[in-house]
PDB file of C-alpha atoms in Angstrom:
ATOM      1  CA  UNK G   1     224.869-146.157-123.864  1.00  0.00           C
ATOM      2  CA  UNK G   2     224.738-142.979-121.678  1.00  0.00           C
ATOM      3  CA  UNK G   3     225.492-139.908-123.125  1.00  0.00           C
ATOM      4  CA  UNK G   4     229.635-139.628-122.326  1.00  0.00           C
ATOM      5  CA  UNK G   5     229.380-136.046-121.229  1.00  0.00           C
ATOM      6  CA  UNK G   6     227.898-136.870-118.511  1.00  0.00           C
ATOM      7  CA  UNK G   7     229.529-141.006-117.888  1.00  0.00           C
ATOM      8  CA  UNK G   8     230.603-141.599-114.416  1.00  0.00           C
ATOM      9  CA  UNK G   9     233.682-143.492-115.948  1.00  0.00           C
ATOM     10  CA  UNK G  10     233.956-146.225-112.908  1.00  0.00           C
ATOM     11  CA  UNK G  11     230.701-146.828-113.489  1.00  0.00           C
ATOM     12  CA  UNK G  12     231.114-148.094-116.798  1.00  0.00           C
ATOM     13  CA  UNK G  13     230.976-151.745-117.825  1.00  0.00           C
ATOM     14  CA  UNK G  14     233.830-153.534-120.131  1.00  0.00           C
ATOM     15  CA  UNK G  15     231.134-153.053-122.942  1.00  0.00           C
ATOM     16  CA  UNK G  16     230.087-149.544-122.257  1.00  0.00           C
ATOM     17  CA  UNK G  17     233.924-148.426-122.098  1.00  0.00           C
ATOM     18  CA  UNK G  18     234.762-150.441-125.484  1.00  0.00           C
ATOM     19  CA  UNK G  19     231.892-148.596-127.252  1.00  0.00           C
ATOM     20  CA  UNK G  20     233.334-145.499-126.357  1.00  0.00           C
ATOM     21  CA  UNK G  21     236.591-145.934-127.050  1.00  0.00           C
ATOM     22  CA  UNK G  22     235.955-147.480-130.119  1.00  0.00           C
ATOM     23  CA  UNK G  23     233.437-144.509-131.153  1.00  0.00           C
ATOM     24  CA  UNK G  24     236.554-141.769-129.955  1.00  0.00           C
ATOM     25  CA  UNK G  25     239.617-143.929-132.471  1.00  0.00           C
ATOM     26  CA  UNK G  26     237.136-144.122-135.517  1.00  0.00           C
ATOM     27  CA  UNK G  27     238.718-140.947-136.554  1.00  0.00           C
ATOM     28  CA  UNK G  28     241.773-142.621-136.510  1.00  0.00           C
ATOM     29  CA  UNK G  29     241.574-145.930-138.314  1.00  0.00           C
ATOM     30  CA  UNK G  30     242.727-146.411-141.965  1.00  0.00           C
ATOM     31  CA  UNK G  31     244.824-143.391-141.634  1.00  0.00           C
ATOM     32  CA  UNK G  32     248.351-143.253-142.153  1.00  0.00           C
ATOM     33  CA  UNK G  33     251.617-141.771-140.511  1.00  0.00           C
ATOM     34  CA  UNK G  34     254.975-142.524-139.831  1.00  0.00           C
ATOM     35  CA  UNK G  35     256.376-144.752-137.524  1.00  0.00           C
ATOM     36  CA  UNK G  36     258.405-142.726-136.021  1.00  0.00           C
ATOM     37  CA  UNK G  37     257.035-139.032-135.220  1.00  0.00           C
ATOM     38  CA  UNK G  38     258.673-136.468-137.017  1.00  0.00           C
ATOM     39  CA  UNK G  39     259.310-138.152-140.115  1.00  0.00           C
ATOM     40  CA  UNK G  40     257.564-137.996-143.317  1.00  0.00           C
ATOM     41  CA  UNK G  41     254.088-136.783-144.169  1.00  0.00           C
ATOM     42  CA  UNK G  42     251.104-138.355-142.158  1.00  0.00           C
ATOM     43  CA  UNK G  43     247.000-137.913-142.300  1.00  0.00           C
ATOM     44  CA  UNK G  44     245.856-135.233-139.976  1.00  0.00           C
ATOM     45  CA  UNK G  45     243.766-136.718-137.073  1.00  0.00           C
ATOM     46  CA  UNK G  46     241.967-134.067-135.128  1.00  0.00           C
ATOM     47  CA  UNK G  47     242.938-134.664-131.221  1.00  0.00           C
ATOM     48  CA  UNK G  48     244.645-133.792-128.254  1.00  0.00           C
ATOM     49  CA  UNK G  49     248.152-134.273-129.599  1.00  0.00           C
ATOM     50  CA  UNK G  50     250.404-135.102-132.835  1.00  0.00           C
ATOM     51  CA  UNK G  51     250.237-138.724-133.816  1.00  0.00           C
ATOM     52  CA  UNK G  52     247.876-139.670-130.353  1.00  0.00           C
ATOM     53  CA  UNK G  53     246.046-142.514-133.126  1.00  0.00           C
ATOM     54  CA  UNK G  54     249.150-144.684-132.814  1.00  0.00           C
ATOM     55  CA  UNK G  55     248.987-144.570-128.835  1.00  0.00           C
ATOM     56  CA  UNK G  56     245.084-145.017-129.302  1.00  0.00           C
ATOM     57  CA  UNK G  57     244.779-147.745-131.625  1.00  0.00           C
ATOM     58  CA  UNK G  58     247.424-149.818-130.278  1.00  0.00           C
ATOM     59  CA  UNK G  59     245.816-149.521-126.950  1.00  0.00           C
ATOM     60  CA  UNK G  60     242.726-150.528-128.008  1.00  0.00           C
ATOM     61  CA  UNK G  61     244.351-153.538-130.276  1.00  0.00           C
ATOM     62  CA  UNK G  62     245.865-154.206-126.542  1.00  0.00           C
ATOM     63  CA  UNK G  63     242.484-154.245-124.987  1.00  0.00           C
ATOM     64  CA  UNK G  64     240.873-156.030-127.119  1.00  0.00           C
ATOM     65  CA  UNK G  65     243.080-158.739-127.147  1.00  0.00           C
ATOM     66  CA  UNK G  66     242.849-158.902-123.399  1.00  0.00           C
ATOM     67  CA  UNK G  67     238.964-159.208-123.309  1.00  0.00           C
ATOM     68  CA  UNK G  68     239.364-162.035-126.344  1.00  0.00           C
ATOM     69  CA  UNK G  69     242.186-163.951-124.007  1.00  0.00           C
ATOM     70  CA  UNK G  70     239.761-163.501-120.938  1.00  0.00           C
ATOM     71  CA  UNK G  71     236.754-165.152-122.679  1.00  0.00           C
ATOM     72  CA  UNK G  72     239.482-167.919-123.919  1.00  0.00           C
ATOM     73  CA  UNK G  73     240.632-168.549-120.628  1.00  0.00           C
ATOM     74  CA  UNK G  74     236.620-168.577-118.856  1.00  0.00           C
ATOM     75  CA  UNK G  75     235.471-171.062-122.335  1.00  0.00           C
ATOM     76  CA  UNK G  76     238.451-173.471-120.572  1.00  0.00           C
ATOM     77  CA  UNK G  77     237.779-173.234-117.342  1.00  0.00           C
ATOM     78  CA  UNK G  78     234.324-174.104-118.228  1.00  0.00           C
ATOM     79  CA  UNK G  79     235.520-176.785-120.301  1.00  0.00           C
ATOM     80  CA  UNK G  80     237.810-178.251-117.610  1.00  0.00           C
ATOM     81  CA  UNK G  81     234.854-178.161-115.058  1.00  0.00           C
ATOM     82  CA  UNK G  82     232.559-180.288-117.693  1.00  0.00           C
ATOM     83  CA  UNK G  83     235.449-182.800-118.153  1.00  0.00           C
ATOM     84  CA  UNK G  84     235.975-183.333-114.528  1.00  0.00           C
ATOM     85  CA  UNK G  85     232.354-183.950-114.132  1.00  0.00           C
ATOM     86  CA  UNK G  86     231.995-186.553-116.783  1.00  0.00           C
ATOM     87  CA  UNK G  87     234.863-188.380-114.471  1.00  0.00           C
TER      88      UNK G  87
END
């Protein structure tokens, strides 16, 4: 992967950007907080704002399970082409 300095972001493939991503949240996984911001006592996560590793990880949860649905939905469609060719 390019160095991300210097990425030219819509140049970026789905892997490239998920590498990325992923490297930028490892801060942030296994570390705790509160649910709600404000209360209680959470792990300090260096970044741009209080609490941005909830936004962060549950965006990537959300992307990942988009890519994972989209590889679902193109193993069917292959599927359905196979069956309709055995016909």
């Amino acid at each position: 992967m390019q160095d991300p300095n210097d990425a030219i972001l819509s140049e970026l493939t789905i892997a490239e950007w998920f590498e990325a991503f992923r490297h930028i949240t490892a801060p942030a996984v296994g570390k705790r907080g509160p649910i709600r911001p404000g209360s209680g006592v959470s792990d300090m996560v260096p970044g741009p704002y209080p609490d941005w590793h909830y936004v962060a990880l549950a965006l990537r949860k959300l992307l990942e399970t988009v890519d994972e649905q989209k590889s679902q939905i193109e193993k069917l469609v292959r599927r359905v082409e196979t069956l309709e060719q055995t016909k």
